[in-house]
PDB file of N, CA and C in Angstrom:
ATOM      1  N   MET A   1      32.041 -21.266  -3.214  1.00 41.00           N
ATOM      2  CA  MET A   1      31.350 -22.260  -3.999  1.00 41.00           C
ATOM      3  C   MET A   1      32.316 -22.764  -5.067  1.00 41.00           C
ATOM      4  N   THR A   2      32.457 -24.061  -5.190  1.00 45.00           N
ATOM      5  CA  THR A   2      33.391 -24.627  -6.151  1.00 45.00           C
ATOM      6  C   THR A   2      32.780 -24.764  -7.542  1.00 45.00           C
ATOM      7  N   LYS A   3      31.473 -24.850  -7.624  1.00 53.00           N
ATOM      8  CA  LYS A   3      30.808 -24.944  -8.919  1.00 53.00           C
ATOM      9  C   LYS A   3      30.645 -23.551  -9.507  1.00 53.00           C
ATOM     10  N   LYS A   4      30.344 -23.511 -10.804  1.00 72.00           N
ATOM     11  CA  LYS A   4      30.067 -22.237 -11.444  1.00 72.00           C
ATOM     12  C   LYS A   4      28.896 -21.566 -10.750  1.00 72.00           C
ATOM     13  N   ASP A   5      28.955 -20.254 -10.654  1.00 88.00           N
ATOM     14  CA  ASP A   5      27.851 -19.514 -10.048  1.00 88.00           C
ATOM     15  C   ASP A   5      26.616 -19.509 -10.933  1.00 88.00           C
ATOM     16  N   TYR A   6      26.830 -19.553 -12.254  1.00 90.00           N
ATOM     17  CA  TYR A   6      25.728 -19.513 -13.208  1.00 90.00           C
ATOM     18  C   TYR A   6      25.906 -20.594 -14.267  1.00 90.00           C
ATOM     19  N   ILE A   7      24.797 -21.035 -14.785  1.00 90.00           N
ATOM     20  CA  ILE A   7      24.787 -21.922 -15.940  1.00 90.00           C
ATOM     21  C   ILE A   7      24.123 -21.130 -17.059  1.00 90.00           C
ATOM     22  N   GLU A   8      24.824 -21.010 -18.174  1.00 91.00           N
ATOM     23  CA  GLU A   8      24.315 -20.239 -19.295  1.00 91.00           C
ATOM     24  C   GLU A   8      24.151 -21.146 -20.507  1.00 91.00           C
ATOM     25  N   GLY A   9      23.195 -20.804 -21.343  1.00 90.00           N
ATOM     26  CA  GLY A   9      22.985 -21.573 -22.554  1.00 90.00           C
ATOM     27  C   GLY A   9      21.936 -20.935 -23.423  1.00 90.00           C
ATOM     28  N   LYS A  10      21.558 -21.661 -24.459  1.00 91.00           N
ATOM     29  CA  LYS A  10      20.563 -21.181 -25.412  1.00 91.00           C
ATOM     30  C   LYS A  10      19.735 -22.377 -25.866  1.00 91.00           C
ATOM     31  N   THR A  11      18.436 -22.176 -25.912  1.00 91.00           N
ATOM     32  CA  THR A  11      17.558 -23.237 -26.393  1.00 91.00           C
ATOM     33  C   THR A  11      17.649 -23.318 -27.913  1.00 91.00           C
ATOM     34  N   LYS A  12      17.140 -24.398 -28.471  1.00 90.00           N
ATOM     35  CA  LYS A  12      17.137 -24.573 -29.928  1.00 90.00           C
ATOM     36  C   LYS A  12      16.351 -23.463 -30.619  1.00 90.00           C
ATOM     37  N   SER A  13      15.356 -22.934 -29.926  1.00 90.00           N
ATOM     38  CA  SER A  13      14.547 -21.864 -30.507  1.00 90.00           C
ATOM     39  C   SER A  13      15.209 -20.497 -30.387  1.00 90.00           C
ATOM     40  N   GLY A  14      16.338 -20.431 -29.659  1.00 94.00           N
ATOM     41  CA  GLY A  14      17.100 -19.191 -29.584  1.00 94.00           C
ATOM     42  C   GLY A  14      16.998 -18.415 -28.288  1.00 94.00           C
ATOM     43  N   PHE A  15      16.276 -18.923 -27.301  1.00 96.00           N
ATOM     44  CA  PHE A  15      16.174 -18.214 -26.023  1.00 96.00           C
ATOM     45  C   PHE A  15      17.457 -18.400 -25.229  1.00 96.00           C
ATOM     46  N   ALA A  16      18.139 -17.299 -24.928  1.00 95.00           N
ATOM     47  CA  ALA A  16      19.367 -17.337 -24.130  1.00 95.00           C
ATOM     48  C   ALA A  16      18.997 -17.250 -22.652  1.00 95.00           C
ATOM     49  N   PHE A  17      19.564 -18.146 -21.851  1.00 94.00           N
ATOM     50  CA  PHE A  17      19.256 -18.143 -20.427  1.00 94.00           C
ATOM     51  C   PHE A  17      20.532 -18.124 -19.597  1.00 94.00           C
ATOM     52  N   LYS A  18      20.376 -17.607 -18.392  1.00 93.00           N
ATOM     53  CA  LYS A  18      21.453 -17.579 -17.405  1.00 93.00           C
ATOM     54  C   LYS A  18      20.794 -17.881 -16.062  1.00 93.00           C
ATOM     55  N   ILE A  19      21.143 -19.037 -15.495  1.00 93.00           N
ATOM     56  CA  ILE A  19      20.486 -19.509 -14.278  1.00 93.00           C
ATOM     57  C   ILE A  19      21.520 -19.626 -13.165  1.00 93.00           C
ATOM     58  N   LYS A  20      21.171 -19.079 -12.012  1.00 92.00           N
ATOM     59  CA  LYS A  20      22.041 -19.253 -10.853  1.00 92.00           C
ATOM     60  C   LYS A  20      22.111 -20.736 -10.517  1.00 92.00           C
ATOM     61  N   TYR A  21      23.310 -21.222 -10.283  1.00 89.00           N
ATOM     62  CA  TYR A  21      23.480 -22.632  -9.947  1.00 89.00           C
ATOM     63  C   TYR A  21      22.604 -23.003  -8.750  1.00 89.00           C
ATOM     64  N   ASN A  22      22.553 -22.131  -7.746  1.00 90.00           N
ATOM     65  CA  ASN A  22      21.759 -22.428  -6.547  1.00 90.00           C
ATOM     66  C   ASN A  22      20.269 -22.521  -6.853  1.00 90.00           C
ATOM     67  N   ASN A  23      19.801 -21.807  -7.886  1.00 91.00           N
ATOM     68  CA  ASN A  23      18.389 -21.939  -8.276  1.00 91.00           C
ATOM     69  C   ASN A  23      18.113 -23.328  -8.818  1.00 91.00           C
ATOM     70  N   LEU A  24      19.085 -23.868  -9.520  1.00 87.00           N
ATOM     71  CA  LEU A  24      18.932 -25.190 -10.105  1.00 87.00           C
ATOM     72  C   LEU A  24      19.108 -26.291  -9.061  1.00 87.00           C
ATOM     73  N   ASN A  25      20.038 -26.103  -8.161  1.00 87.00           N
ATOM     74  CA  ASN A  25      20.350 -27.075  -7.121  1.00 87.00           C
ATOM     75  C   ASN A  25      19.499 -26.785  -5.878  1.00 87.00           C
ATOM     76  N   ASN A  26      18.180 -26.855  -6.066  1.00 90.00           N
ATOM     77  CA  ASN A  26      17.241 -26.434  -5.032  1.00 90.00           C
ATOM     78  C   ASN A  26      16.167 -27.512  -4.862  1.00 90.00           C
ATOM     79  N   MET A  27      16.151 -28.148  -3.739  1.00 93.00           N
ATOM     80  CA  MET A  27      15.185 -29.217  -3.478  1.00 93.00           C
ATOM     81  C   MET A  27      13.753 -28.711  -3.548  1.00 93.00           C
ATOM     82  N   GLU A  28      13.523 -27.472  -3.132  1.00 94.00           N
ATOM     83  CA  GLU A  28      12.166 -26.924  -3.202  1.00 94.00           C
ATOM     84  C   GLU A  28      11.691 -26.800  -4.654  1.00 94.00           C
ATOM     85  N   LEU A  29      12.611 -26.547  -5.578  1.00 91.00           N
ATOM     86  CA  LEU A  29      12.257 -26.527  -6.995  1.00 91.00           C
ATOM     87  C   LEU A  29      11.805 -27.920  -7.435  1.00 91.00           C
ATOM     88  N   LEU A  30      12.525 -28.936  -6.994  1.00 90.00           N
ATOM     89  CA  LEU A  30      12.118 -30.310  -7.316  1.00 90.00           C
ATOM     90  C   LEU A  30      10.757 -30.639  -6.728  1.00 90.00           C
ATOM     91  N   ASP A  31      10.492 -30.145  -5.524  1.00 93.00           N
ATOM     92  CA  ASP A  31       9.178 -30.355  -4.906  1.00 93.00           C
ATOM     93  C   ASP A  31       8.066 -29.741  -5.766  1.00 93.00           C
ATOM     94  N   VAL A  32       8.335 -28.538  -6.294  1.00 92.00           N
ATOM     95  CA  VAL A  32       7.334 -27.871  -7.132  1.00 92.00           C
ATOM     96  C   VAL A  32       7.104 -28.674  -8.405  1.00 92.00           C
ATOM     97  N   PHE A  33       8.189 -29.157  -9.034  1.00 88.00           N
ATOM     98  CA  PHE A  33       8.026 -29.964 -10.237  1.00 88.00           C
ATOM     99  C   PHE A  33       7.264 -31.262  -9.948  1.00 88.00           C
ATOM    100  N   ALA A  34       7.434 -31.791  -8.755  1.00 91.00           N
ATOM    101  CA  ALA A  34       6.702 -33.005  -8.383  1.00 91.00           C
ATOM    102  C   ALA A  34       5.203 -32.737  -8.292  1.00 91.00           C
ATOM    103  N   GLU A  35       4.818 -31.499  -8.041  1.00 92.00           N
ATOM    104  CA  GLU A  35       3.404 -31.118  -7.925  1.00 92.00           C
ATOM    105  C   GLU A  35       2.738 -30.906  -9.285  1.00 92.00           C
ATOM    106  N   VAL A  36       3.526 -30.748 -10.338  1.00 86.00           N
ATOM    107  CA  VAL A  36       2.990 -30.341 -11.638  1.00 86.00           C
ATOM    108  C   VAL A  36       1.923 -31.296 -12.165  1.00 86.00           C
ATOM    109  N   ASP A  37       2.087 -32.597 -11.981  1.00 86.00           N
ATOM    110  CA  ASP A  37       1.083 -33.547 -12.466  1.00 86.00           C
ATOM    111  C   ASP A  37      -0.284 -33.289 -11.845  1.00 86.00           C
ATOM    112  N   GLU A  38      -0.299 -32.972 -10.555  1.00 91.00           N
ATOM    113  CA  GLU A  38      -1.557 -32.718  -9.857  1.00 91.00           C
ATOM    114  C   GLU A  38      -2.027 -31.285 -10.021  1.00 91.00           C
ATOM    115  N   ASN A  39      -1.080 -30.365 -10.213  1.00 90.00           N
ATOM    116  CA  ASN A  39      -1.403 -28.951 -10.319  1.00 90.00           C
ATOM    117  C   ASN A  39      -0.542 -28.313 -11.406  1.00 90.00           C
ATOM    118  N   PRO A  40      -1.003 -28.306 -12.650  1.00 86.00           N
ATOM    119  CA  PRO A  40      -0.214 -27.742 -13.752  1.00 86.00           C
ATOM    120  C   PRO A  40       0.164 -26.279 -13.549  1.00 86.00           C
ATOM    121  N   LEU A  41      -0.567 -25.576 -12.696  1.00 88.00           N
ATOM    122  CA  LEU A  41      -0.239 -24.176 -12.428  1.00 88.00           C
ATOM    123  C   LEU A  41       1.081 -24.030 -11.670  1.00 88.00           C
ATOM    124  N   ALA A  42       1.581 -25.116 -11.112  1.00 90.00           N
ATOM    125  CA  ALA A  42       2.856 -25.076 -10.397  1.00 90.00           C
ATOM    126  C   ALA A  42       4.024 -24.759 -11.335  1.00 90.00           C
ATOM    127  N   VAL A  43       3.822 -24.943 -12.640  1.00 90.00           N
ATOM    128  CA  VAL A  43       4.884 -24.627 -13.606  1.00 90.00           C
ATOM    129  C   VAL A  43       5.286 -23.162 -13.497  1.00 90.00           C
ATOM    130  N   ALA A  44       4.312 -22.266 -13.321  1.00 91.00           N
ATOM    131  CA  ALA A  44       4.608 -20.838 -13.200  1.00 91.00           C
ATOM    132  C   ALA A  44       5.515 -20.566 -12.000  1.00 91.00           C
ATOM    133  N   LYS A  45       5.242 -21.230 -10.888  1.00 93.00           N
ATOM    134  CA  LYS A  45       6.082 -21.069  -9.701  1.00 93.00           C
ATOM    135  C   LYS A  45       7.487 -21.611  -9.965  1.00 93.00           C
ATOM    136  N   ALA A  46       7.575 -22.738 -10.653  1.00 92.00           N
ATOM    137  CA  ALA A  46       8.871 -23.334 -10.973  1.00 92.00           C
ATOM    138  C   ALA A  46       9.696 -22.405 -11.859  1.00 92.00           C
ATOM    139  N   ILE A  47       9.046 -21.773 -12.826  1.00 94.00           N
ATOM    140  CA  ILE A  47       9.759 -20.837 -13.708  1.00 94.00           C
ATOM    141  C   ILE A  47      10.331 -19.684 -12.903  1.00 94.00           C
ATOM    142  N   ASN A  48       9.543 -19.155 -11.973  1.00 94.00           N
ATOM    143  CA  ASN A  48      10.038 -18.076 -11.101  1.00 94.00           C
ATOM    144  C   ASN A  48      11.241 -18.532 -10.290  1.00 94.00           C
ATOM    145  N   MET A  49      11.148 -19.719  -9.723  1.00 94.00           N
ATOM    146  CA  MET A  49      12.233 -20.230  -8.880  1.00 94.00           C
ATOM    147  C   MET A  49      13.492 -20.492  -9.696  1.00 94.00           C
ATOM    148  N   LEU A  50      13.319 -20.958 -10.924  1.00 94.00           N
ATOM    149  CA  LEU A  50      14.457 -21.316 -11.758  1.00 94.00           C
ATOM    150  C   LEU A  50      15.096 -20.097 -12.420  1.00 94.00           C
ATOM    151  N   LEU A  51      14.301 -19.281 -13.075  1.00 95.00           N
ATOM    152  CA  LEU A  51      14.831 -18.175 -13.868  1.00 95.00           C
ATOM    153  C   LEU A  51      14.846 -16.836 -13.141  1.00 95.00           C
ATOM    154  N   GLY A  52      14.083 -16.714 -12.065  1.00 94.00           N
ATOM    155  CA  GLY A  52      13.957 -15.420 -11.398  1.00 94.00           C
ATOM    156  C   GLY A  52      12.993 -14.529 -12.169  1.00 94.00           C
ATOM    157  N   LYS A  53      12.675 -13.374 -11.592  1.00 94.00           N
ATOM    158  CA  LYS A  53      11.701 -12.462 -12.199  1.00 94.00           C
ATOM    159  C   LYS A  53      12.132 -11.997 -13.583  1.00 94.00           C
ATOM    160  N   GLU A  54      13.381 -11.563 -13.690  1.00 95.00           N
ATOM    161  CA  GLU A  54      13.869 -11.033 -14.961  1.00 95.00           C
ATOM    162  C   GLU A  54      13.946 -12.118 -16.029  1.00 95.00           C
ATOM    163  N   GLY A  55      14.395 -13.304 -15.649  1.00 96.00           N
ATOM    164  CA  GLY A  55      14.478 -14.399 -16.590  1.00 96.00           C
ATOM    165  C   GLY A  55      13.111 -14.850 -17.068  1.00 96.00           C
ATOM    166  N   LYS A  56      12.147 -14.862 -16.146  1.00 96.00           N
ATOM    167  CA  LYS A  56      10.781 -15.230 -16.516  1.00 96.00           C
ATOM    168  C   LYS A  56      10.222 -14.221 -17.513  1.00 96.00           C
ATOM    169  N   LYS A  57      10.430 -12.929 -17.237  1.00 97.00           N
ATOM    170  CA  LYS A  57       9.962 -11.888 -18.148  1.00 97.00           C
ATOM    171  C   LYS A  57      10.624 -12.039 -19.511  1.00 97.00           C
ATOM    172  N   ALA A  58      11.919 -12.321 -19.513  1.00 97.00           N
ATOM    173  CA  ALA A  58      12.642 -12.499 -20.777  1.00 97.00           C
ATOM    174  C   ALA A  58      12.066 -13.681 -21.569  1.00 97.00           C
ATOM    175  N   LEU A  59      11.774 -14.777 -20.886  1.00 97.00           N
ATOM    176  CA  LEU A  59      11.196 -15.945 -21.554  1.00 97.00           C
ATOM    177  C   LEU A  59       9.818 -15.615 -22.113  1.00 97.00           C
ATOM    178  N   TYR A  60       8.983 -14.974 -21.302  1.00 98.00           N
ATOM    179  CA  TYR A  60       7.642 -14.616 -21.764  1.00 98.00           C
ATOM    180  C   TYR A  60       7.717 -13.674 -22.964  1.00 98.00           C
ATOM    181  N   ASP A  61       8.605 -12.682 -22.902  1.00 98.00           N
ATOM    182  CA  ASP A  61       8.751 -11.756 -24.018  1.00 98.00           C
ATOM    183  C   ASP A  61       9.277 -12.463 -25.257  1.00 98.00           C
ATOM    184  N   PHE A  62      10.118 -13.466 -25.070  1.00 98.00           N
ATOM    185  CA  PHE A  62      10.682 -14.214 -26.191  1.00 98.00           C
ATOM    186  C   PHE A  62       9.606 -14.957 -26.973  1.00 98.00           C
ATOM    187  N   VAL A  63       8.619 -15.511 -26.271  1.00 97.00           N
ATOM    188  CA  VAL A  63       7.576 -16.300 -26.944  1.00 97.00           C
ATOM    189  C   VAL A  63       6.290 -15.511 -27.201  1.00 97.00           C
ATOM    190  N   ARG A  64       6.246 -14.280 -26.721  1.00 98.00           N
ATOM    191  CA  ARG A  64       5.024 -13.461 -26.818  1.00 98.00           C
ATOM    192  C   ARG A  64       4.607 -13.290 -28.281  1.00 98.00           C
ATOM    193  N   LEU A  65       3.319 -13.442 -28.538  1.00 98.00           N
ATOM    194  CA  LEU A  65       2.768 -13.257 -29.879  1.00 98.00           C
ATOM    195  C   LEU A  65       2.461 -11.783 -30.140  1.00 98.00           C
ATOM    196  N   GLU A  66       2.208 -11.470 -31.382  1.00 98.00           N
ATOM    197  CA  GLU A  66       1.921 -10.085 -31.752  1.00 98.00           C
ATOM    198  C   GLU A  66       0.722  -9.514 -31.017  1.00 98.00           C
ATOM    199  N   ASP A  67      -0.242 -10.368 -30.677  1.00 98.00           N
ATOM    200  CA  ASP A  67      -1.423  -9.881 -29.962  1.00 98.00           C
ATOM    201  C   ASP A  67      -1.191  -9.728 -28.459  1.00 98.00           C
ATOM    202  N   GLY A  68       0.044 -10.033 -28.003  1.00 97.00           N
ATOM    203  CA  GLY A  68       0.403  -9.843 -26.604  1.00 97.00           C
ATOM    204  C   GLY A  68       0.276 -11.074 -25.732  1.00 97.00           C
ATOM    205  N   THR A  69      -0.298 -12.150 -26.249  1.00 98.00           N
ATOM    206  CA  THR A  69      -0.449 -13.351 -25.428  1.00 98.00           C
ATOM    207  C   THR A  69       0.868 -14.125 -25.350  1.00 98.00           C
ATOM    208  N   VAL A  70       0.993 -14.866 -24.269  1.00 97.00           N
ATOM    209  CA  VAL A  70       2.171 -15.701 -24.037  1.00 97.00           C
ATOM    210  C   VAL A  70       1.706 -17.156 -24.074  1.00 97.00           C
ATOM    211  N   PRO A  71       1.993 -17.857 -25.176  1.00 97.00           N
ATOM    212  CA  PRO A  71       1.509 -19.230 -25.307  1.00 97.00           C
ATOM    213  C   PRO A  71       2.145 -20.177 -24.287  1.00 97.00           C
ATOM    214  N   ALA A  72       1.295 -20.840 -23.523  1.00 93.00           N
ATOM    215  CA  ALA A  72       1.776 -21.762 -22.491  1.00 93.00           C
ATOM    216  C   ALA A  72       2.599 -22.893 -23.100  1.00 93.00           C
ATOM    217  N   ASP A  73       2.197 -23.373 -24.297  1.00 93.00           N
ATOM    218  CA  ASP A  73       2.929 -24.480 -24.898  1.00 93.00           C
ATOM    219  C   ASP A  73       4.353 -24.075 -25.285  1.00 93.00           C
ATOM    220  N   LEU A  74       4.543 -22.830 -25.737  1.00 95.00           N
ATOM    221  CA  LEU A  74       5.887 -22.372 -26.089  1.00 95.00           C
ATOM    222  C   LEU A  74       6.751 -22.141 -24.850  1.00 95.00           C
ATOM    223  N   VAL A  75       6.138 -21.672 -23.767  1.00 95.00           N
ATOM    224  CA  VAL A  75       6.872 -21.516 -22.509  1.00 95.00           C
ATOM    225  C   VAL A  75       7.337 -22.885 -22.033  1.00 95.00           C
ATOM    226  N   THR A  76       6.438 -23.846 -22.029  1.00 90.00           N
ATOM    227  CA  THR A  76       6.767 -25.203 -21.583  1.00 90.00           C
ATOM    228  C   THR A  76       7.836 -25.830 -22.476  1.00 90.00           C
ATOM    229  N   GLU A  77       7.699 -25.644 -23.781  1.00 92.00           N
ATOM    230  CA  GLU A  77       8.684 -26.183 -24.724  1.00 92.00           C
ATOM    231  C   GLU A  77      10.076 -25.616 -24.448  1.00 92.00           C
ATOM    232  N   ASN A  78      10.154 -24.303 -24.218  1.00 94.00           N
ATOM    233  CA  ASN A  78      11.450 -23.693 -23.918  1.00 94.00           C
ATOM    234  C   ASN A  78      11.985 -24.147 -22.573  1.00 94.00           C
ATOM    235  N   LEU A  79      11.109 -24.327 -21.606  1.00 91.00           N
ATOM    236  CA  LEU A  79      11.530 -24.816 -20.294  1.00 91.00           C
ATOM    237  C   LEU A  79      12.143 -26.205 -20.420  1.00 91.00           C
ATOM    238  N   MET A  80      11.512 -27.071 -21.208  1.00 89.00           N
ATOM    239  CA  MET A  80      12.058 -28.410 -21.419  1.00 89.00           C
ATOM    240  C   MET A  80      13.403 -28.341 -22.150  1.00 89.00           C
ATOM    241  N   GLU A  81      13.527 -27.419 -23.111  1.00 91.00           N
ATOM    242  CA  GLU A  81      14.792 -27.247 -23.819  1.00 91.00           C
ATOM    243  C   GLU A  81      15.885 -26.739 -22.875  1.00 91.00           C
ATOM    244  N   ILE A  82      15.501 -25.881 -21.931  1.00 91.00           N
ATOM    245  CA  ILE A  82      16.476 -25.397 -20.947  1.00 91.00           C
ATOM    246  C   ILE A  82      17.024 -26.576 -20.156  1.00 91.00           C
ATOM    247  N   PHE A  83      16.132 -27.450 -19.691  1.00 84.00           N
ATOM    248  CA  PHE A  83      16.599 -28.607 -18.929  1.00 84.00           C
ATOM    249  C   PHE A  83      17.447 -29.536 -19.781  1.00 84.00           C
ATOM    250  N   SER A  84      17.106 -29.702 -21.039  1.00 83.00           N
ATOM    251  CA  SER A  84      17.942 -30.507 -21.942  1.00 83.00           C
ATOM    252  C   SER A  84      19.308 -29.868 -22.117  1.00 83.00           C
ATOM    253  N   SER A  85      19.338 -28.563 -22.278  1.00 81.00           N
ATOM    254  CA  SER A  85      20.601 -27.846 -22.443  1.00 81.00           C
ATOM    255  C   SER A  85      21.468 -27.953 -21.200  1.00 81.00           C
ATOM    256  N   ILE A  86      20.840 -27.837 -20.043  1.00 79.00           N
ATOM    257  CA  ILE A  86      21.583 -27.925 -18.785  1.00 79.00           C
ATOM    258  C   ILE A  86      22.200 -29.308 -18.645  1.00 79.00           C
ATOM    259  N   LYS A  87      21.459 -30.324 -19.001  1.00 69.00           N
ATOM    260  CA  LYS A  87      21.978 -31.694 -18.923  1.00 69.00           C
ATOM    261  C   LYS A  87      23.207 -31.840 -19.822  1.00 69.00           C
ATOM    262  N   GLU A  88      23.144 -31.271 -21.039  1.00 58.00           N
ATOM    263  CA  GLU A  88      24.272 -31.335 -21.965  1.00 58.00           C
ATOM    264  C   GLU A  88      25.464 -30.544 -21.438  1.00 58.00           C
ATOM    265  N   ILE A  89      25.204 -29.362 -20.849  1.00 58.00           N
ATOM    266  CA  ILE A  89      26.274 -28.526 -20.298  1.00 58.00           C
ATOM    267  C   ILE A  89      26.975 -29.256 -19.160  1.00 58.00           C
ATOM    268  N   LYS A  90      26.199 -29.916 -18.284  1.00 59.00           N
ATOM    269  CA  LYS A  90      26.773 -30.609 -17.136  1.00 59.00           C
ATOM    270  C   LYS A  90      27.636 -31.798 -17.558  1.00 59.00           C
ATOM    271  N   ASN A  91      27.279 -32.437 -18.686  1.00 51.00           N
ATOM    272  CA  ASN A  91      28.044 -33.582 -19.180  1.00 51.00           C
ATOM    273  C   ASN A  91      29.235 -33.061 -19.905  1.00 51.00           C
TER     274      ASN A  91
END
């Protein structure tokens, strides 16, 4: 593979991520994101495909509140920041 195996970065809120390039360069991931408007629950599947099990757990733990809940808005916000960071890294 001529491209980097992983893309690493950090969101503005401080979440450090490491994503396999092949996870990002995956048409099935794009298909899942295309479903999000009709099925918002598809975001959970997209997170798994993008970050993997360990990365998803790390993200959830990063935003987890003291009462143990994982706010969906903070997960989504970090996911959007990840995509913004990736765009900046690629440029």
